[in-house]
Structures are given as structure tokens and as C-alpha cells.
PDB file of C-alpha atoms in Angstrom:
ATOM      1  CA  ALA A 207       0.000   0.000   0.000  1.00 76.00           C
ATOM      2  CA  GLN A 208       1.089   3.538  -0.689  1.00 83.00           C
ATOM      3  CA  LYS A 209       1.353   6.113   2.062  1.00 91.00           C
ATOM      4  CA  ILE A 210       2.282   9.782   2.198  1.00 95.00           C
ATOM      5  CA  THR A 211       3.212  11.462   5.471  1.00 96.00           C
ATOM      6  CA  GLN A 212       3.397  15.196   6.064  1.00 97.00           C
ATOM      7  CA  THR A 213       4.479  15.741   9.646  1.00 96.00           C
ATOM      8  CA  GLN A 214       4.054  19.527   9.810  1.00 95.00           C
ATOM      9  CA  PRO A 215       0.390  20.459  10.309  1.00 93.00           C
ATOM     10  CA  GLY A 216       1.227  24.157  10.235  1.00 95.00           C
ATOM     11  CA  MET A 217       4.208  26.372   9.597  1.00 95.00           C
ATOM     12  CA  PHE A 218       5.045  30.046   9.700  1.00 96.00           C
ATOM     13  CA  VAL A 219       7.621  31.721   7.466  1.00 97.00           C
ATOM     14  CA  GLN A 220       8.706  35.319   7.191  1.00 97.00           C
ATOM     15  CA  GLU A 221       8.025  36.984   3.881  1.00 97.00           C
ATOM     16  CA  LYS A 222      11.006  36.742   1.475  1.00 97.00           C
ATOM     17  CA  GLU A 223      12.545  33.826   3.353  1.00 97.00           C
ATOM     18  CA  ALA A 224      12.769  30.245   2.108  1.00 97.00           C
ATOM     19  CA  VAL A 225      10.745  27.428   3.638  1.00 98.00           C
ATOM     20  CA  THR A 226      10.854  23.643   3.379  1.00 98.00           C
ATOM     21  CA  LEU A 227       7.726  21.519   3.633  1.00 98.00           C
ATOM     22  CA  ASP A 228       8.399  17.905   4.504  1.00 98.00           C
ATOM     23  CA  CYS A 229       7.001  14.857   2.772  1.00 98.00           C
ATOM     24  CA  THR A 230       7.923  11.220   3.199  1.00 98.00           C
ATOM     25  CA  TYR A 231       6.414   8.369   1.239  1.00 97.00           C
ATOM     26  CA  ASP A 232       6.204   4.618   1.353  1.00 95.00           C
ATOM     27  CA  THR A 233       5.831   2.360  -1.640  1.00 91.00           C
ATOM     28  CA  SER A 234       7.273  -0.895  -2.862  1.00 88.00           C
ATOM     29  CA  ASP A 235       6.959   0.154  -6.500  1.00 86.00           C
ATOM     30  CA  GLN A 236      10.065   1.147  -8.424  1.00 88.00           C
ATOM     31  CA  SER A 237       8.221   3.489 -10.769  1.00 86.00           C
ATOM     32  CA  TYR A 238       6.253   6.289  -9.191  1.00 89.00           C
ATOM     33  CA  GLY A 239       5.670  10.000  -9.374  1.00 91.00           C
ATOM     34  CA  LEU A 240       5.577  12.586  -6.628  1.00 94.00           C
ATOM     35  CA  PHE A 241       3.488  15.725  -6.838  1.00 95.00           C
ATOM     36  CA  TRP A 242       2.923  18.849  -4.825  1.00 97.00           C
ATOM     37  CA  TYR A 243      -0.346  20.751  -4.934  1.00 96.00           C
ATOM     38  CA  LYS A 244      -1.308  24.088  -3.408  1.00 97.00           C
ATOM     39  CA  GLN A 245      -4.793  24.712  -2.076  1.00 95.00           C
ATOM     40  CA  PRO A 246      -5.487  28.371  -1.256  1.00 95.00           C
ATOM     41  CA  SER A 247      -8.411  29.403   0.899  1.00 93.00           C
ATOM     42  CA  SER A 248     -10.576  29.581  -2.229  1.00 92.00           C
ATOM     43  CA  GLY A 249     -10.382  25.792  -2.364  1.00 91.00           C
ATOM     44  CA  GLU A 250      -9.026  24.918  -5.782  1.00 92.00           C
ATOM     45  CA  MET A 251      -6.163  22.450  -6.196  1.00 94.00           C
ATOM     46  CA  ILE A 252      -3.216  23.935  -8.050  1.00 94.00           C
ATOM     47  CA  PHE A 253      -0.443  21.708  -9.381  1.00 93.00           C
ATOM     48  CA  LEU A 254       3.013  22.981  -8.443  1.00 95.00           C
ATOM     49  CA  ILE A 255       5.705  20.476  -9.269  1.00 95.00           C
ATOM     50  CA  TYR A 256       6.378  16.863 -10.254  1.00 93.00           C
ATOM     51  CA  GLN A 257       9.272  14.464  -9.643  1.00 94.00           C
ATOM     52  CA  GLY A 258       9.594  11.075 -11.287  1.00 91.00           C
ATOM     53  CA  SER A 259      11.267   8.253  -9.404  1.00 91.00           C
ATOM     54  CA  TYR A 260      13.808   7.801 -12.183  1.00 91.00           C
ATOM     55  CA  ASP A 261      14.583  11.482 -12.566  1.00 90.00           C
ATOM     56  CA  GLU A 262      18.192  12.054 -11.620  1.00 87.00           C
ATOM     57  CA  GLN A 263      17.868  15.755 -11.028  1.00 93.00           C
ATOM     58  CA  ASN A 264      15.621  17.511  -8.558  1.00 95.00           C
ATOM     59  CA  ALA A 265      12.632  19.176 -10.184  1.00 94.00           C
ATOM     60  CA  THR A 266      12.365  22.956 -10.211  1.00 95.00           C
ATOM     61  CA  GLU A 267       9.517  25.242 -11.252  1.00 94.00           C
ATOM     62  CA  GLY A 268      10.188  28.906 -10.669  1.00 96.00           C
ATOM     63  CA  ARG A 269      10.361  29.493  -6.909  1.00 97.00           C
ATOM     64  CA  TYR A 270       9.470  25.866  -6.207  1.00 97.00           C
ATOM     65  CA  SER A 271      11.973  23.060  -6.030  1.00 97.00           C
ATOM     66  CA  LEU A 272      11.638  19.497  -4.903  1.00 97.00           C
ATOM     67  CA  ASN A 273      14.374  18.031  -2.736  1.00 96.00           C
ATOM     68  CA  PHE A 274      14.152  14.381  -3.746  1.00 96.00           C
ATOM     69  CA  GLN A 275      16.067  11.904  -1.599  1.00 96.00           C
ATOM     70  CA  LYS A 276      15.143   8.508  -2.935  1.00 94.00           C
ATOM     71  CA  ALA A 277      17.021   6.405  -0.379  1.00 94.00           C
ATOM     72  CA  ARG A 278      15.294   8.253   2.441  1.00 95.00           C
ATOM     73  CA  LYS A 279      11.949   8.223   0.593  1.00 96.00           C
ATOM     74  CA  SER A 280      11.503  11.924   1.038  1.00 97.00           C
ATOM     75  CA  ALA A 281      10.281  14.572  -1.387  1.00 97.00           C
ATOM     76  CA  ASN A 282      10.391  17.904   0.376  1.00 98.00           C
ATOM     77  CA  LEU A 283       9.070  21.060  -1.252  1.00 98.00           C
ATOM     78  CA  VAL A 284      11.256  24.144  -1.017  1.00 98.00           C
ATOM     79  CA  ILE A 285       9.696  27.539  -1.639  1.00 98.00           C
ATOM     80  CA  SER A 286      12.220  30.307  -2.079  1.00 96.00           C
ATOM     81  CA  ALA A 287      11.539  33.988  -1.398  1.00 96.00           C
ATOM     82  CA  SER A 288       8.138  33.409   0.212  1.00 97.00           C
ATOM     83  CA  GLN A 289       5.317  35.744  -0.713  1.00 97.00           C
ATOM     84  CA  LEU A 290       2.101  36.551   1.104  1.00 97.00           C
ATOM     85  CA  GLY A 291       0.219  34.756  -1.658  1.00 97.00           C
ATOM     86  CA  ASP A 292       1.996  31.536  -0.742  1.00 98.00           C
ATOM     87  CA  SER A 293      -0.170  31.233   2.364  1.00 98.00           C
ATOM     88  CA  ALA A 294      -2.202  28.083   1.700  1.00 97.00           C
ATOM     89  CA  MET A 295      -2.482  24.364   2.346  1.00 96.00           C
ATOM     90  CA  TYR A 296       0.148  22.275   0.585  1.00 97.00           C
ATOM     91  CA  PHE A 297      -0.357  18.638  -0.250  1.00 97.00           C
ATOM     92  CA  CYS A 298       2.187  16.058  -1.237  1.00 97.00           C
ATOM     93  CA  ALA A 299       0.851  13.205  -3.365  1.00 95.00           C
ATOM     94  CA  MET A 300       2.143  10.069  -5.033  1.00 93.00           C
ATOM     95  CA  ARG A 301       1.026   8.013  -7.962  1.00 87.00           C
ATOM     96  CA  THR A 302       2.227   4.545  -8.916  1.00 79.00           C
ATOM     97  CA  ASN A 303       1.259   2.226 -11.748  1.00 70.00           C
ATOM     98  CA  ASN A 304       0.218  -0.557  -9.425  1.00 62.00           C
ATOM     99  CA  ALA A 305      -2.126   1.684  -7.507  1.00 51.00           C
ATOM    100  CA  GLY A 306      -4.428   2.091 -10.464  1.00 57.00           C
ATOM    101  CA  ASN A 307      -2.925   5.481 -11.138  1.00 69.00           C
ATOM    102  CA  MET A 308      -4.818   7.164  -8.355  1.00 78.00           C
ATOM    103  CA  LEU A 309      -3.151   9.896  -6.341  1.00 87.00           C
ATOM    104  CA  THR A 310      -2.510   9.151  -2.681  1.00 91.00           C
ATOM    105  CA  PHE A 311      -2.406  12.385  -0.692  1.00 94.00           C
ATOM    106  CA  GLY A 312      -0.761  13.328   2.554  1.00 95.00           C
ATOM    107  CA  GLY A 313      -2.646  15.201   5.239  1.00 94.00           C
ATOM    108  CA  GLY A 314      -1.282  18.551   4.176  1.00 96.00           C
ATOM    109  CA  THR A 315       0.702  21.405   5.708  1.00 97.00           C
ATOM    110  CA  ARG A 316      -0.787  24.820   6.276  1.00 97.00           C
ATOM    111  CA  LEU A 317       1.764  27.475   5.452  1.00 98.00           C
ATOM    112  CA  MET A 318       1.317  30.989   6.761  1.00 97.00           C
ATOM    113  CA  VAL A 319       3.556  33.753   5.452  1.00 97.00           C
ATOM    114  CA  LYS A 320       4.127  36.648   7.837  1.00 97.00           C
ATOM    115  CA  PRO A 321       4.654  40.178   6.474  1.00 95.00           C
TER     116      PRO A 321
ATOM    117  CA  ASN M  55     -10.846  25.690 -22.840  1.00 70.00           C
ATOM    118  CA  ALA M  56     -12.670  25.384 -19.509  1.00 78.00           C
ATOM    119  CA  GLY M  57     -10.544  22.524 -18.105  1.00 92.00           C
ATOM    120  CA  VAL M  58     -12.478  20.482 -15.538  1.00 95.00           C
ATOM    121  CA  THR M  59     -15.929  21.763 -14.619  1.00 96.00           C
ATOM    122  CA  GLN M  60     -18.183  20.571 -11.816  1.00 97.00           C
ATOM    123  CA  THR M  61     -21.820  21.216 -11.005  1.00 96.00           C
ATOM    124  CA  PRO M  62     -23.222  22.179  -8.625  1.00 96.00           C
ATOM    125  CA  LYS M  63     -20.774  24.264  -6.602  1.00 95.00           C
ATOM    126  CA  PHE M  64     -22.802  23.968  -3.409  1.00 96.00           C
ATOM    127  CA  GLN M  65     -25.545  21.581  -2.312  1.00 96.00           C
ATOM    128  CA  VAL M  66     -27.459  20.920   0.883  1.00 97.00           C
ATOM    129  CA  LEU M  67     -29.275  17.595   1.217  1.00 96.00           C
ATOM    130  CA  LYS M  68     -31.349  15.949   3.877  1.00 97.00           C
ATOM    131  CA  THR M  69     -30.429  12.493   5.082  1.00 97.00           C
ATOM    132  CA  GLY M  70     -31.761   9.902   2.662  1.00 97.00           C
ATOM    133  CA  GLN M  71     -32.008  12.184  -0.355  1.00 97.00           C
ATOM    134  CA  SER M  72     -30.180  11.345  -3.558  1.00 96.00           C
ATOM    135  CA  MET M  73     -28.219  13.492  -5.944  1.00 96.00           C
ATOM    136  CA  THR M  74     -25.736  13.349  -8.790  1.00 97.00           C
ATOM    137  CA  LEU M  75     -22.579  15.420  -9.025  1.00 98.00           C
ATOM    138  CA  GLN M  76     -21.596  16.200 -12.582  1.00 97.00           C
ATOM    139  CA  CYS M  77     -18.083  16.528 -13.934  1.00 97.00           C
ATOM    140  CA  ALA M  78     -16.870  17.295 -17.436  1.00 97.00           C
ATOM    141  CA  GLN M  79     -13.460  17.920 -18.976  1.00 96.00           C
ATOM    142  CA  ASP M  80     -12.621  19.345 -22.373  1.00 94.00           C
ATOM    143  CA  MET M  81      -8.940  18.369 -22.479  1.00 90.00           C
ATOM    144  CA  ASN M  82      -9.496  14.992 -24.191  1.00 90.00           C
ATOM    145  CA  HIS M  83      -8.183  13.217 -21.093  1.00 89.00           C
ATOM    146  CA  ASN M  84      -8.509   9.475 -20.786  1.00 88.00           C
ATOM    147  CA  SER M  85      -8.686   9.076 -17.017  1.00 89.00           C
ATOM    148  CA  MET M  86     -11.062  10.736 -14.583  1.00 92.00           C
ATOM    149  CA  TYR M  87     -11.320  10.620 -10.804  1.00 94.00           C
ATOM    150  CA  TRP M  88     -13.609  11.531  -7.932  1.00 97.00           C
ATOM    151  CA  TYR M  89     -12.097  12.516  -4.578  1.00 96.00           C
ATOM    152  CA  ARG M  90     -13.536  13.720  -1.325  1.00 97.00           C
ATOM    153  CA  GLN M  91     -11.829  16.101   1.087  1.00 96.00           C
ATOM    154  CA  ASP M  92     -12.915  16.230   4.690  1.00 94.00           C
ATOM    155  CA  PRO M  93     -12.013  19.224   6.866  1.00 86.00           C
ATOM    156  CA  GLY M  94      -8.303  19.493   7.606  1.00 80.00           C
ATOM    157  CA  MET M  95      -7.454  16.408   5.576  1.00 84.00           C
ATOM    158  CA  GLY M  96      -6.022  15.415   2.261  1.00 88.00           C
ATOM    159  CA  LEU M  97      -8.052  14.069  -0.626  1.00 94.00           C
ATOM    160  CA  ARG M  98      -9.207  10.466  -0.722  1.00 94.00           C
ATOM    161  CA  LEU M  99     -10.169   8.657  -3.880  1.00 93.00           C
ATOM    162  CA  ILE M 100     -13.756   7.478  -4.174  1.00 95.00           C
ATOM    163  CA  TYR M 101     -13.869   6.056  -7.717  1.00 95.00           C
ATOM    164  CA  TYR M 102     -11.919   6.431 -10.877  1.00 93.00           C
ATOM    165  CA  SER M 103     -12.281   5.694 -14.559  1.00 92.00           C
ATOM    166  CA  ALA M 104      -9.043   4.807 -16.287  1.00 87.00           C
ATOM    167  CA  SER M 105     -10.652   5.071 -19.706  1.00 86.00           C
ATOM    168  CA  GLU M 106     -14.077   5.435 -21.266  1.00 88.00           C
ATOM    169  CA  GLY M 107     -16.220   2.449 -20.386  1.00 87.00           C
ATOM    170  CA  THR M 108     -14.331   1.422 -17.241  1.00 90.00           C
ATOM    171  CA  THR M 109     -14.763   2.353 -13.608  1.00 93.00           C
ATOM    172  CA  ASP M 110     -13.017   1.118 -10.470  1.00 92.00           C
ATOM    173  CA  LYS M 111     -13.318   1.603  -6.747  1.00 92.00           C
ATOM    174  CA  GLY M 112     -10.882   3.771  -4.881  1.00 90.00           C
ATOM    175  CA  GLU M 113     -10.175   4.046  -1.187  1.00 89.00           C
ATOM    176  CA  VAL M 114     -13.644   5.111   0.032  1.00 95.00           C
ATOM    177  CA  PRO M 115     -16.327   3.893  -2.430  1.00 96.00           C
ATOM    178  CA  ASN M 116     -19.109   2.920  -0.013  1.00 96.00           C
ATOM    179  CA  GLY M 117     -22.303   4.913  -0.495  1.00 96.00           C
ATOM    180  CA  TYR M 118     -21.404   6.101  -3.988  1.00 97.00           C
ATOM    181  CA  ASN M 119     -21.877   5.055  -7.582  1.00 97.00           C
ATOM    182  CA  VAL M 120     -20.299   6.470 -10.724  1.00 97.00           C
ATOM    183  CA  SER M 121     -20.981   6.590 -14.434  1.00 97.00           C
ATOM    184  CA  ARG M 122     -18.495   7.347 -17.171  1.00 95.00           C
ATOM    185  CA  LEU M 123     -21.039   8.699 -19.597  1.00 88.00           C
ATOM    186  CA  ASN M 124     -18.538   9.343 -22.385  1.00 94.00           C
ATOM    187  CA  LYS M 125     -14.938  10.451 -22.630  1.00 94.00           C
ATOM    188  CA  ARG M 126     -15.773  13.930 -21.351  1.00 96.00           C
ATOM    189  CA  GLU M 127     -18.171  13.232 -18.494  1.00 97.00           C
ATOM    190  CA  PHE M 128     -17.890  11.348 -15.211  1.00 97.00           C
ATOM    191  CA  SER M 129     -20.719  11.586 -12.693  1.00 97.00           C
ATOM    192  CA  LEU M 130     -20.885  10.653  -9.020  1.00 98.00           C
ATOM    193  CA  ARG M 131     -24.169   9.586  -7.463  1.00 97.00           C
ATOM    194  CA  LEU M 132     -25.194   9.464  -3.830  1.00 97.00           C
ATOM    195  CA  GLU M 133     -28.224   7.176  -3.660  1.00 93.00           C
ATOM    196  CA  SER M 134     -29.119   7.829  -0.012  1.00 96.00           C
ATOM    197  CA  ALA M 135     -27.108  10.650   1.467  1.00 96.00           C
ATOM    198  CA  ALA M 136     -25.767  10.394   5.017  1.00 97.00           C
ATOM    199  CA  PRO M 137     -24.245  13.090   7.258  1.00 96.00           C
ATOM    200  CA  SER M 138     -20.892  11.268   6.978  1.00 96.00           C
ATOM    201  CA  GLN M 139     -20.886  12.239   3.300  1.00 97.00           C
ATOM    202  CA  THR M 140     -20.671  15.915   4.144  1.00 97.00           C
ATOM    203  CA  SER M 141     -17.487  16.892   2.366  1.00 97.00           C
ATOM    204  CA  VAL M 142     -15.962  18.755  -0.538  1.00 97.00           C
ATOM    205  CA  TYR M 143     -15.936  16.659  -3.697  1.00 98.00           C
ATOM    206  CA  PHE M 144     -13.314  17.118  -6.370  1.00 97.00           C
ATOM    207  CA  CYS M 145     -13.308  15.720  -9.857  1.00 97.00           C
ATOM    208  CA  ALA M 146      -9.968  15.374 -11.649  1.00 94.00           C
ATOM    209  CA  SER M 147      -8.673  14.169 -14.983  1.00 92.00           C
ATOM    210  CA  THR M 148      -5.368  13.233 -16.553  1.00 88.00           C
ATOM    211  CA  LEU M 149      -4.184  12.606 -20.082  1.00 79.00           C
ATOM    212  CA  ARG M 150      -2.687   9.169 -19.700  1.00 67.00           C
ATOM    213  CA  GLN M 151      -1.893   6.582 -17.155  1.00 59.00           C
ATOM    214  CA  GLY M 152       1.485   6.185 -15.514  1.00 56.00           C
ATOM    215  CA  PRO M 153       3.300   8.305 -12.983  1.00 55.00           C
ATOM    216  CA  GLY M 154       4.250  11.111 -15.297  1.00 63.00           C
ATOM    217  CA  ARG M 155       1.230  13.355 -15.634  1.00 73.00           C
ATOM    218  CA  GLU M 156      -0.369  15.667 -13.116  1.00 83.00           C
ATOM    219  CA  GLN M 157      -4.061  15.510 -12.503  1.00 86.00           C
ATOM    220  CA  PHE M 158      -6.123  18.583 -13.270  1.00 91.00           C
ATOM    221  CA  PHE M 159      -8.785  19.331 -10.709  1.00 94.00           C
ATOM    222  CA  GLY M 160     -12.197  20.910 -10.924  1.00 95.00           C
ATOM    223  CA  PRO M 161     -13.224  23.684  -8.519  1.00 95.00           C
ATOM    224  CA  GLY M 162     -14.999  21.317  -6.137  1.00 96.00           C
ATOM    225  CA  THR M 163     -18.552  20.779  -4.897  1.00 97.00           C
ATOM    226  CA  ARG M 164     -19.253  21.570  -1.260  1.00 96.00           C
ATOM    227  CA  LEU M 165     -21.914  19.141  -0.033  1.00 97.00           C
ATOM    228  CA  THR M 166     -23.674  19.310   3.320  1.00 97.00           C
ATOM    229  CA  VAL M 167     -25.959  16.501   4.445  1.00 97.00           C
ATOM    230  CA  LEU M 168     -28.260  17.403   7.333  1.00 96.00           C
TER     231      LEU M 168
END
């Protein structure tokens, strides 16, 4: 069975500073993908970044980067230069072939950016 | 290009009533999904349709039925609503199977069962 764990229910970060949101995963599959989504207070799910299990380099998308440590089964999201608009819930998710291609989500981390 | 659309946006039901949540995507995606999100939690998969004509149970299918009407549309039906089904329901779609593609989500339907 697949499992995603986000151990930080809530975090504060000062505006313009960097922040790391933790995500660990558990799967016996060799091929899988890791995703991060942002959910602002308006409720929509916004895709941020993707990392494939065979990707040798860490994924980056603008101010978002994914610190992928395969041996430790962690896929932490790093947000650089935080902005007030980054305040939201952040969800880590995983998809494997054997899981019927569904996304398994973690419980989320609420990030609050302080001015 | 509207992406993934869901109707209705809000709904209040009484226990025992039935309703159907509608979802449509215009991105020519093969796979479609229904999730529920309870307060303070991540999303959990109810049902999914890997391709037109197929549907499969997810993590929490009890109390729900689905229909993949065509490639564009995937509906979720509550036959006899219960207060435990109070949640926000998200429909999602993706172009192909495999780990590589993100899922695109609709705006959600907020359902309250009294």
C-alpha cells in the first residue's frame, strides 16, 4: 500500500525567506511519481511540481523546487523567497502504476507567510 | 478551454435524499477521478475511470456510484445521502496513465448533508 506522510500540520515563514515543507512516502513500486499541490483558501487544487522516481535531477519550477532523496523516501518542497500569496495548504501526493494510477495524498501542511 | 468543470458548486441535502454530481473535462483526457476532502485532511479517492467504459473503486467507495457517460463526463451519485458524506468533492482528470502526468482538478462541490 502507498502512504504519504506530512508531519508539519502548520508552519510560519517570514516573507522573502525560504521554507521547506516535509514529505515522506512509502511504496514498494520502483516506478512512481511525486506531486505537490497548493490549495489556497478559495479551495481549488493547483499543481506545483512533479518528480519522477527515475529522474536524476531535482525538479524545479520557478520558486518551487523538490528536494528528492530517494534512499530516504523523502520529497520535500522548497519555496524560495516566500510571498504573502503563498499562504495556503500544501499537499504532497504520489502516484504509482500498481495503484491504479490514483493519487494518494498526505494530510497537508498549512503554510502561513508573515509580512 | 474550460478545463475540468463541476456542477453544482454547493448543495445541501437531507439524510436519505439522492443526488448526482456532474463533472466534465474538455482536455481529451482518458482518465477521470472523484475525490472527497474532509475538513483538515487530504483528498481520498472514491472512484476512478481509467478510460471510457471502465470504472473502479478507490479508497472510500461505499455509499457512492459512478458513471463514465462518455470520454468527457464522469458523474458521481449518492443514492441515499448520510451526514458522513458531508465533504468537498473534487473531480480530476489526466491525459494518460502512468506516474508522469499531473491531474487537473475541478473547482470542487461543497456538499452538506443534514
